[in-house]
């Protein structure tokens, strides 16, 4: 079953008009930091940019910062009015931290979040990660309220982009970081991500007087349902509940409904789970149907078309069962930035396309096996048969947890981009 896209598909742009830049008052914090400012409206011009990044999530901002470290400026188009004030958390393994070290923001984040079981593993609040990356960008780099509506390569070799408000711009290079429902990926011929048969409810509990849990990941397995929680900081705990569902189900953002459903799913499990759910602010609870896309060799489209390329979930959405979605997006960002910066600095008009092909080939060998592996792990963890679940819990999970190769996917290192720029 294909999961419905959260965003509308792209259509072909037919004629130019005035460029309008619309930005939200909710971005005052970024304006003060210098990474964002509104531009003039109604100037009757189609703005020209060398590099445009569509999507201001983890992949988009990490790509923009990586490029900036290498001397390449970019414009980030984000459809939301601002970064969410709430939101949940994610876990970053050592490969994700290696990238954050390379772009020079890791230590700023390490100081805010708890290390798990002595490893280079931490839960990180998504909002804080985004704001930290955004603060590294130069003034005017991020443009909010900028939803992409149409795209068309021009006869001159540029890409013409039109936003939902009718404003337009020419880009020499477009990097699609527009997430799991990516309209750019659909325009490039990718199929919709496929629903994997289970959903997740996630949240970030808050304890103003300090959370009482040890710095480790706590897992609970049932029949067709599982849960986990992990301390993120001295006052916050990230949690999730995954449950089988024959369909993605109706979309709801009603926190009271989601809390009730989560508590019902874990009602017979340790009481701390119920306490954690009850301690979760409404604006941090979300429910998502989980989906992935397998990039079959010779069947799936390549990561790039001309000077348009995909990064992160826009290209290779994967289930969160290995905790590698955000980490792989960060890896993509730094690999692509190095190749693109090298191509731009070479002044060879064909080298950008070659750089994108090289990026796609290198990263496919990394992300395709991880996508498949995450899918298979999730299938095992969502088993429902009582006998099979008993064997899984008593034999399979302890055995897998003791194998060193289970963590080999976190082996990824890269040199400091700041040093390379020098």
mmCIF file of C-alpha atoms in Angstrom:
data_model
loop_
_atom_site.group_PDB
_atom_site.id
_atom_site.type_symbol
_atom_site.label_atom_id
_atom_site.label_comp_id
_atom_site.label_asym_id
_atom_site.label_seq_id
_atom_site.Cartn_x
_atom_site.Cartn_y
_atom_site.Cartn_z
ATOM 1 C CA UNK A 1 0.000 0.000 0.000
ATOM 2 C CA UNK A 2 1.440 3.338 -0.988
ATOM 3 C CA UNK A 3 1.283 6.034 1.656
ATOM 4 C CA UNK A 4 -0.393 9.216 0.468
ATOM 5 C CA UNK A 5 1.915 12.170 0.036
ATOM 6 C CA UNK A 6 1.580 14.965 2.548
ATOM 7 C CA UNK A 7 2.256 17.559 -0.104
ATOM 8 C CA UNK A 8 0.936 18.231 -3.569
ATOM 9 C CA UNK A 9 2.861 17.119 -6.624
ATOM 10 C CA UNK A 10 4.800 19.526 -8.795
ATOM 11 C CA UNK A 11 3.554 20.699 -12.148
ATOM 12 C CA UNK A 12 5.366 22.272 -15.074
ATOM 13 C CA UNK A 13 5.902 26.006 -14.975
ATOM 14 C CA UNK A 14 4.749 27.823 -18.121
ATOM 15 C CA UNK A 15 5.387 31.540 -17.673
ATOM 16 C CA UNK A 16 7.404 33.869 -15.390
ATOM 17 C CA UNK A 17 6.013 36.573 -13.098
ATOM 18 C CA UNK A 18 7.225 38.807 -10.265
ATOM 19 C CA UNK A 19 9.132 37.271 -7.398
ATOM 20 C CA UNK A 20 7.601 37.679 -3.973
ATOM 21 C CA UNK A 21 9.311 36.787 -0.750
ATOM 22 C CA UNK A 22 6.929 36.027 2.102
ATOM 23 C CA UNK A 23 8.268 35.499 5.568
ATOM 24 C CA UNK A 24 6.641 34.987 8.946
ATOM 25 C CA UNK A 25 6.753 37.209 11.998
ATOM 26 C CA UNK A 26 7.315 33.972 13.939
ATOM 27 C CA UNK A 27 10.953 33.950 12.809
ATOM 28 C CA UNK A 28 12.075 36.940 14.877
ATOM 29 C CA UNK A 29 14.606 34.828 16.705
ATOM 30 C CA UNK A 30 16.353 33.943 13.475
ATOM 31 C CA UNK A 31 16.214 37.553 12.311
ATOM 32 C CA UNK A 32 18.005 38.606 15.456
ATOM 33 C CA UNK A 33 20.644 35.937 14.928
ATOM 34 C CA UNK A 34 21.204 37.162 11.377
ATOM 35 C CA UNK A 35 20.392 33.894 9.572
ATOM 36 C CA UNK A 36 17.050 35.094 8.282
ATOM 37 C CA UNK A 37 15.533 38.315 7.063
ATOM 38 C CA UNK A 38 12.520 39.143 4.894
ATOM 39 C CA UNK A 39 13.131 40.454 1.394
ATOM 40 C CA UNK A 40 11.237 43.138 -0.519
ATOM 41 C CA UNK A 41 7.965 42.231 -2.202
ATOM 42 C CA UNK A 42 6.668 43.292 -5.557
ATOM 43 C CA UNK A 43 9.985 44.321 -7.070
ATOM 44 C CA UNK A 44 8.981 42.959 -10.487
ATOM 45 C CA UNK A 45 12.055 40.748 -10.822
ATOM 46 C CA UNK A 46 12.726 37.027 -10.957
ATOM 47 C CA UNK A 47 15.547 36.491 -8.508
ATOM 48 C CA UNK A 48 18.525 34.403 -9.589
ATOM 49 C CA UNK A 49 20.304 32.061 -7.191
ATOM 50 C CA UNK A 50 23.192 29.668 -7.726
ATOM 51 C CA UNK A 51 22.120 27.021 -5.201
ATOM 52 C CA UNK A 52 18.565 26.631 -3.888
ATOM 53 C CA UNK A 53 17.759 24.077 -1.189
ATOM 54 C CA UNK A 54 14.090 23.117 -0.985
ATOM 55 C CA UNK A 55 13.245 22.159 2.599
ATOM 56 C CA UNK A 56 14.474 23.578 5.894
ATOM 57 C CA UNK A 57 14.568 20.358 7.923
ATOM 58 C CA UNK A 58 17.645 18.519 9.150
ATOM 59 C CA UNK A 59 18.799 17.519 5.660
ATOM 60 C CA UNK A 60 18.274 20.980 4.180
ATOM 61 C CA UNK A 61 19.931 22.967 6.949
ATOM 62 C CA UNK A 62 22.838 20.546 7.310
ATOM 63 C CA UNK A 63 23.438 20.763 3.553
ATOM 64 C CA UNK A 64 23.303 24.566 3.662
ATOM 65 C CA UNK A 65 25.735 24.771 6.591
ATOM 66 C CA UNK A 66 28.098 22.234 4.989
ATOM 67 C CA UNK A 67 28.138 24.221 1.746
ATOM 68 C CA UNK A 68 28.676 27.463 3.640
ATOM 69 C CA UNK A 69 31.686 25.956 5.425
ATOM 70 C CA UNK A 70 33.134 25.224 1.970
ATOM 71 C CA UNK A 71 32.504 28.727 0.668
ATOM 72 C CA UNK A 72 29.290 28.052 -1.294
ATOM 73 C CA UNK A 73 26.255 30.177 -0.420
ATOM 74 C CA UNK A 74 22.732 28.836 -0.773
ATOM 75 C CA UNK A 75 19.124 29.854 -0.259
ATOM 76 C CA UNK A 76 16.881 27.574 1.797
ATOM 77 C CA UNK A 77 13.161 27.543 0.964
ATOM 78 C CA UNK A 78 11.006 26.275 3.850
ATOM 79 C CA UNK A 79 7.246 25.982 3.448
ATOM 80 C CA UNK A 80 6.418 26.405 7.155
ATOM 81 C CA UNK A 81 6.050 29.843 8.704
ATOM 82 C CA UNK A 82 8.729 29.092 11.297
ATOM 83 C CA UNK A 83 10.426 26.284 13.146
ATOM 84 C CA UNK A 84 7.954 24.552 15.444
ATOM 85 C CA UNK A 85 8.094 25.712 19.045
ATOM 86 C CA UNK A 86 7.317 22.186 20.241
ATOM 87 C CA UNK A 87 8.176 18.935 18.530
ATOM 88 C CA UNK A 88 9.676 15.672 19.637
ATOM 89 C CA UNK A 89 13.170 14.199 19.677
ATOM 90 C CA UNK A 90 15.437 11.880 17.713
ATOM 91 C CA UNK A 91 18.478 9.770 18.507
ATOM 92 C CA UNK A 92 21.864 10.485 16.942
ATOM 93 C CA UNK A 93 24.531 7.778 16.835
ATOM 94 C CA UNK A 94 28.266 8.333 16.388
ATOM 95 C CA UNK A 95 27.980 8.726 12.610
ATOM 96 C CA UNK A 96 25.583 11.637 13.061
ATOM 97 C CA UNK A 97 27.881 13.220 15.632
ATOM 98 C CA UNK A 98 30.821 12.782 13.270
ATOM 99 C CA UNK A 99 29.033 14.981 10.729
ATOM 100 C CA UNK A 100 28.078 17.553 13.349
ATOM 101 C CA UNK A 101 31.732 17.614 14.442
ATOM 102 C CA UNK A 102 32.796 18.166 10.838
ATOM 103 C CA UNK A 103 30.558 21.207 10.446
ATOM 104 C CA UNK A 104 31.467 22.585 13.855
ATOM 105 C CA UNK A 105 28.262 22.399 15.930
ATOM 106 C CA UNK A 106 28.551 19.083 17.792
ATOM 107 C CA UNK A 107 29.989 20.342 21.071
ATOM 108 C CA UNK A 108 27.307 22.987 21.368
ATOM 109 C CA UNK A 109 24.703 20.215 21.223
ATOM 110 C CA UNK A 110 26.587 17.682 23.329
ATOM 111 C CA UNK A 111 26.518 20.062 26.266
ATOM 112 C CA UNK A 112 22.705 20.107 26.205
ATOM 113 C CA UNK A 113 21.884 16.407 25.891
ATOM 114 C CA UNK A 114 22.639 13.295 27.924
ATOM 115 C CA UNK A 115 25.067 10.633 26.745
ATOM 116 C CA UNK A 116 23.448 7.193 26.671
ATOM 117 C CA UNK A 117 25.204 4.236 28.295
ATOM 118 C CA UNK A 118 28.652 5.736 27.787
ATOM 119 C CA UNK A 119 28.345 5.644 23.987
ATOM 120 C CA UNK A 120 28.351 8.425 21.430
ATOM 121 C CA UNK A 121 24.566 8.170 21.417
ATOM 122 C CA UNK A 122 22.259 10.953 22.489
ATOM 123 C CA UNK A 123 18.639 11.909 22.172
ATOM 124 C CA UNK A 124 18.409 15.377 20.648
ATOM 125 C CA UNK A 125 15.418 17.698 20.495
ATOM 126 C CA UNK A 126 14.616 18.275 16.842
ATOM 127 C CA UNK A 127 13.766 21.940 17.408
ATOM 128 C CA UNK A 128 17.100 22.675 19.080
ATOM 129 C CA UNK A 129 19.026 20.841 16.363
ATOM 130 C CA UNK A 130 17.285 22.893 13.668
ATOM 131 C CA UNK A 131 17.818 26.187 15.472
ATOM 132 C CA UNK A 132 21.494 25.367 16.069
ATOM 133 C CA UNK A 133 22.056 24.653 12.377
ATOM 134 C CA UNK A 134 20.054 27.708 11.298
ATOM 135 C CA UNK A 135 22.125 29.987 13.508
ATOM 136 C CA UNK A 136 25.241 28.989 11.533
ATOM 137 C CA UNK A 137 23.865 30.344 8.259
ATOM 138 C CA UNK A 138 24.483 33.858 6.948
ATOM 139 C CA UNK A 139 21.881 36.590 6.946
ATOM 140 C CA UNK A 140 19.045 36.005 4.475
ATOM 141 C CA UNK A 141 19.800 32.314 3.883
ATOM 142 C CA UNK A 142 16.431 30.945 5.075
ATOM 143 C CA UNK A 143 13.162 31.954 3.487
ATOM 144 C CA UNK A 144 10.070 30.745 5.357
ATOM 145 C CA UNK A 145 6.492 30.537 4.013
ATOM 146 C CA UNK A 146 7.991 29.363 0.721
ATOM 147 C CA UNK A 147 6.177 26.258 -0.484
ATOM 148 C CA UNK A 148 7.353 24.989 -3.863
ATOM 149 C CA UNK A 149 4.521 24.603 -6.349
ATOM 150 C CA UNK A 150 6.166 24.181 -9.763
ATOM 151 C CA UNK A 151 9.524 23.337 -11.247
ATOM 152 C CA UNK A 152 10.898 23.360 -14.779
ATOM 153 C CA UNK A 153 14.392 23.130 -16.245
ATOM 154 C CA UNK A 154 14.894 25.914 -18.762
ATOM 155 C CA UNK A 155 16.477 25.794 -22.212
ATOM 156 C CA UNK A 156 19.387 27.813 -20.779
ATOM 157 C CA UNK A 157 20.153 25.031 -18.309
ATOM 158 C CA UNK A 158 18.795 26.743 -15.192
ATOM 159 C CA UNK A 159 15.804 25.592 -13.137
ATOM 160 C CA UNK A 160 12.748 27.803 -12.859
ATOM 161 C CA UNK A 161 10.936 27.512 -9.530
ATOM 162 C CA UNK A 162 7.521 28.891 -8.644
ATOM 163 C CA UNK A 163 6.254 29.109 -5.083
ATOM 164 C CA UNK A 164 2.681 28.697 -3.913
ATOM 165 C CA UNK A 165 2.289 32.481 -3.556
ATOM 166 C CA UNK A 166 3.171 32.948 -7.235
ATOM 167 C CA UNK A 167 6.714 34.224 -6.728
ATOM 168 C CA UNK A 168 9.439 32.802 -8.963
ATOM 169 C CA UNK A 169 13.198 32.411 -9.105
ATOM 170 C CA UNK A 170 15.876 30.930 -11.331
ATOM 171 C CA UNK A 171 18.328 28.492 -9.783
ATOM 172 C CA UNK A 172 21.508 27.069 -11.251
ATOM 173 C CA UNK A 173 21.296 24.089 -8.893
ATOM 174 C CA UNK A 174 18.367 22.689 -6.866
ATOM 175 C CA UNK A 175 18.782 20.365 -3.884
ATOM 176 C CA UNK A 176 15.577 18.615 -2.822
ATOM 177 C CA UNK A 177 15.456 18.180 0.950
ATOM 178 C CA UNK A 178 11.658 18.295 1.120
ATOM 179 C CA UNK A 179 11.081 15.169 3.167
ATOM 180 C CA UNK A 180 9.253 11.874 2.867
ATOM 181 C CA UNK A 181 6.412 13.316 0.783
ATOM 182 C CA UNK A 182 8.846 15.108 -1.544
ATOM 183 C CA UNK A 183 7.131 16.670 -4.577
ATOM 184 C CA UNK A 184 10.543 16.953 -6.228
ATOM 185 C CA UNK A 185 11.094 13.193 -5.875
ATOM 186 C CA UNK A 186 7.684 12.550 -7.405
ATOM 187 C CA UNK A 187 8.506 14.920 -10.269
ATOM 188 C CA UNK A 188 11.739 12.957 -10.820
ATOM 189 C CA UNK A 189 9.774 9.716 -11.178
ATOM 190 C CA UNK A 190 10.097 8.142 -7.720
ATOM 191 C CA UNK A 191 7.156 6.143 -6.410
ATOM 192 C CA UNK A 192 5.469 7.144 -3.166
ATOM 193 C CA UNK A 193 7.024 5.706 0.006
ATOM 194 C CA UNK A 194 5.288 2.458 0.956
ATOM 195 C CA UNK A 195 3.467 2.076 4.263
ATOM 196 C CA UNK A 196 5.109 -0.745 6.256
ATOM 197 C CA UNK A 197 2.107 -1.843 8.302
ATOM 198 C CA UNK A 198 2.617 -0.036 11.597
ATOM 199 C CA UNK A 199 2.421 3.451 13.075
ATOM 200 C CA UNK A 200 4.270 5.306 15.800
ATOM 201 C CA UNK A 201 3.118 7.695 18.503
ATOM 202 C CA UNK A 202 6.016 9.773 19.840
ATOM 203 C CA UNK A 203 6.459 12.404 22.492
ATOM 204 C CA UNK A 204 8.864 14.311 24.709
ATOM 205 C CA UNK A 205 8.002 14.205 28.411
ATOM 206 C CA UNK A 206 9.044 17.131 30.612
ATOM 207 C CA UNK A 207 9.965 17.013 34.317
ATOM 208 C CA UNK A 208 10.583 20.525 35.625
ATOM 209 C CA UNK A 209 12.107 19.172 38.845
ATOM 210 C CA UNK A 210 14.302 16.658 37.027
ATOM 211 C CA UNK A 211 13.528 13.322 35.373
ATOM 212 C CA UNK A 212 14.279 10.206 37.480
ATOM 213 C CA UNK A 213 15.562 7.780 34.832
ATOM 214 C CA UNK A 214 19.018 6.340 34.162
ATOM 215 C CA UNK A 215 20.768 7.338 30.905
ATOM 216 C CA UNK A 216 19.927 4.255 28.863
ATOM 217 C CA UNK A 217 17.426 3.148 26.241
ATOM 218 C CA UNK A 218 14.591 1.126 27.789
ATOM 219 C CA UNK A 219 12.754 -1.236 25.404
ATOM 220 C CA UNK A 220 9.493 -3.134 25.852
ATOM 221 C CA UNK A 221 8.203 -5.741 23.390
ATOM 222 C CA UNK A 222 4.724 -7.170 22.982
ATOM 223 C CA UNK A 223 2.672 -8.795 20.238
ATOM 224 C CA UNK A 224 2.368 -6.316 17.404
ATOM 225 C CA UNK A 225 3.336 -3.444 19.695
ATOM 226 C CA UNK A 226 6.551 -2.167 21.255
ATOM 227 C CA UNK A 227 7.637 0.873 23.199
ATOM 228 C CA UNK A 228 10.791 2.570 24.390
ATOM 229 C CA UNK A 229 11.941 5.595 26.311
ATOM 230 C CA UNK A 230 15.300 7.307 26.709
ATOM 231 C CA UNK A 231 16.361 10.335 28.757
ATOM 232 C CA UNK A 232 17.298 13.250 26.516
ATOM 233 C CA UNK A 233 18.408 15.743 29.149
ATOM 234 C CA UNK A 234 18.151 16.202 32.924
ATOM 235 C CA UNK A 235 14.530 17.339 32.493
ATOM 236 C CA UNK A 236 13.241 15.560 29.372
ATOM 237 C CA UNK A 237 12.520 11.995 28.250
ATOM 238 C CA UNK A 238 11.819 10.899 24.673
ATOM 239 C CA UNK A 239 9.409 8.000 24.143
ATOM 240 C CA UNK A 240 7.592 6.143 21.391
ATOM 241 C CA UNK A 241 5.019 3.416 20.919
ATOM 242 C CA UNK A 242 4.892 1.447 17.643
ATOM 243 C CA UNK A 243 1.758 -0.570 16.880
ATOM 244 C CA UNK A 244 0.505 -2.653 13.980
ATOM 245 C CA UNK A 245 -2.289 -1.177 11.908
ATOM 246 C CA UNK A 246 -3.710 -2.528 8.604
ATOM 247 C CA UNK A 247 -3.832 1.006 7.202
ATOM 248 C CA UNK A 248 -2.134 4.333 7.985
ATOM 249 C CA UNK A 249 -5.393 5.380 9.619
ATOM 250 C CA UNK A 250 -6.928 8.825 9.986
ATOM 251 C CA UNK A 251 -4.591 11.710 10.634
ATOM 252 C CA UNK A 252 -5.088 13.321 14.033
ATOM 253 C CA UNK A 253 -3.187 15.931 16.003
ATOM 254 C CA UNK A 254 -5.498 15.860 19.032
ATOM 255 C CA UNK A 255 -3.039 15.305 21.874
ATOM 256 C CA UNK A 256 -5.700 13.950 24.240
ATOM 257 C CA UNK A 257 -6.655 11.285 21.695
ATOM 258 C CA UNK A 258 -3.018 10.366 21.088
ATOM 259 C CA UNK A 259 -2.233 10.177 24.807
ATOM 260 C CA UNK A 260 -5.251 7.956 25.401
ATOM 261 C CA UNK A 261 -4.270 5.652 22.543
ATOM 262 C CA UNK A 262 -0.651 5.403 23.705
ATOM 263 C CA UNK A 263 -1.667 4.606 27.281
ATOM 264 C CA UNK A 264 -4.147 1.995 26.117
ATOM 265 C CA UNK A 265 -1.420 0.268 24.095
ATOM 266 C CA UNK A 266 0.961 0.018 27.101
ATOM 267 C CA UNK A 267 -1.580 -0.300 29.904
ATOM 268 C CA UNK A 268 -0.255 -3.712 31.034
ATOM 269 C CA UNK A 269 3.416 -2.701 30.939
ATOM 270 C CA UNK A 270 5.579 -1.014 33.622
ATOM 271 C CA UNK A 271 3.898 1.997 35.196
ATOM 272 C CA UNK A 272 6.728 4.384 34.301
ATOM 273 C CA UNK A 273 5.526 4.292 30.701
ATOM 274 C CA UNK A 274 2.145 5.671 31.748
ATOM 275 C CA UNK A 275 3.832 8.334 33.879
ATOM 276 C CA UNK A 276 6.053 9.386 30.979
ATOM 277 C CA UNK A 277 3.088 9.699 28.620
ATOM 278 C CA UNK A 278 1.142 11.692 31.222
ATOM 279 C CA UNK A 279 4.133 14.028 31.661
ATOM 280 C CA UNK A 280 4.259 14.900 27.967
ATOM 281 C CA UNK A 281 3.237 18.421 26.838
ATOM 282 C CA UNK A 282 0.547 18.464 24.173
ATOM 283 C CA UNK A 283 2.688 20.176 21.540
ATOM 284 C CA UNK A 284 5.309 17.400 21.549
ATOM 285 C CA UNK A 285 3.038 14.430 20.755
ATOM 286 C CA UNK A 286 2.797 13.224 17.160
ATOM 287 C CA UNK A 287 1.475 10.162 15.347
ATOM 288 C CA UNK A 288 3.001 8.966 12.079
ATOM 289 C CA UNK A 289 2.352 6.026 9.774
ATOM 290 C CA UNK A 290 5.816 4.626 9.023
ATOM 291 C CA UNK A 291 6.973 4.125 5.450
ATOM 292 C CA UNK A 292 10.086 3.525 3.380
ATOM 293 C CA UNK A 293 11.288 3.417 -0.210
ATOM 294 C CA UNK A 294 13.616 0.708 -1.507
ATOM 295 C CA UNK A 295 16.000 2.046 -4.141
ATOM 296 C CA UNK A 296 16.213 -1.023 -6.349
ATOM 297 C CA UNK A 297 19.246 -0.960 -8.687
ATOM 298 C CA UNK A 298 18.406 -0.312 -12.369
ATOM 299 C CA UNK A 299 14.728 0.131 -11.436
ATOM 300 C CA UNK A 300 14.597 3.206 -9.201
ATOM 301 C CA UNK A 301 15.455 6.603 -10.719
ATOM 302 C CA UNK A 302 18.901 8.023 -9.885
ATOM 303 C CA UNK A 303 19.358 10.547 -7.074
ATOM 304 C CA UNK A 304 19.766 13.369 -9.571
ATOM 305 C CA UNK A 305 18.370 14.665 -12.822
ATOM 306 C CA UNK A 306 20.621 17.235 -14.452
ATOM 307 C CA UNK A 307 21.369 19.802 -11.753
ATOM 308 C CA UNK A 308 18.513 18.690 -9.480
ATOM 309 C CA UNK A 309 19.415 16.265 -6.684
ATOM 310 C CA UNK A 310 17.724 14.674 -3.650
ATOM 311 C CA UNK A 311 18.993 14.413 -0.076
ATOM 312 C CA UNK A 312 17.739 12.559 3.018
ATOM 313 C CA UNK A 313 14.128 11.390 3.327
ATOM 314 C CA UNK A 314 13.252 12.988 0.000
ATOM 315 C CA UNK A 315 15.409 10.314 -1.637
ATOM 316 C CA UNK A 316 15.630 7.340 0.727
ATOM 317 C CA UNK A 317 12.959 7.395 3.463
ATOM 318 C CA UNK A 318 13.563 4.556 5.906
ATOM 319 C CA UNK A 319 11.883 3.262 9.031
ATOM 320 C CA UNK A 320 13.403 4.412 12.343
ATOM 321 C CA UNK A 321 14.261 0.901 13.548
ATOM 322 C CA UNK A 322 18.029 1.480 13.349
ATOM 323 C CA UNK A 323 17.853 5.140 14.365
ATOM 324 C CA UNK A 324 19.525 6.112 11.101
ATOM 325 C CA UNK A 325 17.096 8.420 9.274
ATOM 326 C CA UNK A 326 18.540 11.680 10.585
ATOM 327 C CA UNK A 327 22.083 10.283 10.690
ATOM 328 C CA UNK A 328 21.957 9.298 7.017
ATOM 329 C CA UNK A 329 20.533 12.701 6.099
ATOM 330 C CA UNK A 330 23.511 14.320 7.845
ATOM 331 C CA UNK A 331 25.895 11.998 6.012
ATOM 332 C CA UNK A 332 24.222 12.862 2.696
ATOM 333 C CA UNK A 333 24.612 16.550 3.429
ATOM 334 C CA UNK A 334 28.356 16.515 4.007
ATOM 335 C CA UNK A 335 29.123 14.117 1.119
ATOM 336 C CA UNK A 336 27.041 16.153 -1.322
ATOM 337 C CA UNK A 337 28.483 19.460 -0.103
ATOM 338 C CA UNK A 338 32.065 18.315 -0.698
ATOM 339 C CA UNK A 339 31.312 17.105 -4.216
ATOM 340 C CA UNK A 340 29.194 20.111 -5.179
ATOM 341 C CA UNK A 341 31.660 22.654 -3.786
ATOM 342 C CA UNK A 342 34.453 20.983 -5.713
ATOM 343 C CA UNK A 343 32.403 21.118 -8.908
ATOM 344 C CA UNK A 344 31.412 24.772 -8.479
ATOM 345 C CA UNK A 345 34.966 25.813 -7.732
ATOM 346 C CA UNK A 346 36.202 23.985 -10.831
ATOM 347 C CA UNK A 347 34.106 26.295 -13.067
ATOM 348 C CA UNK A 348 33.308 23.325 -15.336
ATOM 349 C CA UNK A 349 29.704 23.583 -16.532
ATOM 350 C CA UNK A 350 29.384 19.814 -16.677
ATOM 351 C CA UNK A 351 31.066 18.999 -13.380
ATOM 352 C CA UNK A 352 27.987 19.702 -11.209
ATOM 353 C CA UNK A 353 26.053 16.931 -12.911
ATOM 354 C CA UNK A 354 29.060 14.644 -12.589
ATOM 355 C CA UNK A 355 29.320 15.525 -8.887
ATOM 356 C CA UNK A 356 25.664 14.634 -8.375
ATOM 357 C CA UNK A 357 26.094 11.309 -10.139
ATOM 358 C CA UNK A 358 29.128 10.544 -7.981
ATOM 359 C CA UNK A 359 27.163 11.467 -4.852
ATOM 360 C CA UNK A 360 24.254 9.252 -5.872
ATOM 361 C CA UNK A 361 26.486 6.275 -6.581
ATOM 362 C CA UNK A 362 28.431 6.616 -3.338
ATOM 363 C CA UNK A 363 25.436 7.175 -1.112
ATOM 364 C CA UNK A 364 23.257 4.482 -2.720
ATOM 365 C CA UNK A 365 25.738 1.832 -1.593
ATOM 366 C CA UNK A 366 25.274 3.122 1.937
ATOM 367 C CA UNK A 367 21.549 3.866 2.221
ATOM 368 C CA UNK A 368 19.944 1.020 0.267
ATOM 369 C CA UNK A 369 21.255 -1.753 2.572
ATOM 370 C CA UNK A 370 20.352 0.321 5.640
ATOM 371 C CA UNK A 371 16.803 0.872 4.373
ATOM 372 C CA UNK A 372 16.319 -2.864 3.831
ATOM 373 C CA UNK A 373 17.918 -3.761 7.152
ATOM 374 C CA UNK A 374 15.777 -1.272 9.073
ATOM 375 C CA UNK A 375 12.671 -2.687 7.386
ATOM 376 C CA UNK A 376 13.553 -6.280 8.317
ATOM 377 C CA UNK A 377 14.367 -5.358 11.919
ATOM 378 C CA UNK A 378 11.027 -3.589 12.205
ATOM 379 C CA UNK A 379 9.185 -6.603 10.806
ATOM 380 C CA UNK A 380 10.734 -8.825 13.472
ATOM 381 C CA UNK A 381 9.920 -6.381 16.259
ATOM 382 C CA UNK A 382 6.287 -6.149 15.149
ATOM 383 C CA UNK A 383 5.592 -9.900 15.121
ATOM 384 C CA UNK A 384 2.242 -10.884 16.639
ATOM 385 C CA UNK A 385 2.312 -14.695 17.019
ATOM 386 C CA UNK A 386 2.701 -15.484 20.772
ATOM 387 C CA UNK A 387 5.131 -18.386 20.287
ATOM 388 C CA UNK A 388 7.252 -16.535 17.742
ATOM 389 C CA UNK A 389 7.306 -13.439 19.979
ATOM 390 C CA UNK A 390 8.491 -15.524 22.919
ATOM 391 C CA UNK A 391 11.394 -16.896 20.855
ATOM 392 C CA UNK A 392 12.172 -13.381 19.624
ATOM 393 C CA UNK A 393 12.232 -11.869 23.110
ATOM 394 C CA UNK A 394 14.207 -14.671 24.790
ATOM 395 C CA UNK A 395 16.652 -15.628 22.047
ATOM 396 C CA UNK A 396 16.763 -13.396 18.963
ATOM 397 C CA UNK A 397 16.882 -9.939 20.565
ATOM 398 C CA UNK A 398 19.509 -10.824 23.249
ATOM 399 C CA UNK A 399 21.630 -12.557 20.603
ATOM 400 C CA UNK A 400 21.472 -9.656 18.163
ATOM 401 C CA UNK A 401 22.155 -7.109 20.897
ATOM 402 C CA UNK A 402 25.392 -8.913 21.770
ATOM 403 C CA UNK A 403 26.779 -8.895 18.225
ATOM 404 C CA UNK A 404 29.292 -6.169 17.372
ATOM 405 C CA UNK A 405 28.222 -6.072 13.687
ATOM 406 C CA UNK A 406 24.848 -4.726 14.829
ATOM 407 C CA UNK A 407 26.523 -1.335 15.344
ATOM 408 C CA UNK A 408 28.767 -1.337 12.276
ATOM 409 C CA UNK A 409 26.258 0.845 10.440
ATOM 410 C CA UNK A 410 27.261 3.737 12.697
ATOM 411 C CA UNK A 411 30.839 3.720 11.355
ATOM 412 C CA UNK A 412 31.176 6.904 9.320
ATOM 413 C CA UNK A 413 33.829 9.566 9.642
ATOM 414 C CA UNK A 414 34.602 12.790 7.806
ATOM 415 C CA UNK A 415 37.180 15.536 8.058
ATOM 416 C CA UNK A 416 36.362 18.992 9.361
ATOM 417 C CA UNK A 417 34.834 21.106 6.606
ATOM 418 C CA UNK A 418 36.285 24.207 8.175
ATOM 419 C CA UNK A 419 39.797 22.811 7.756
ATOM 420 C CA UNK A 420 39.065 21.833 4.150
ATOM 421 C CA UNK A 421 37.882 25.353 3.403
ATOM 422 C CA UNK A 422 41.235 26.697 4.520
#
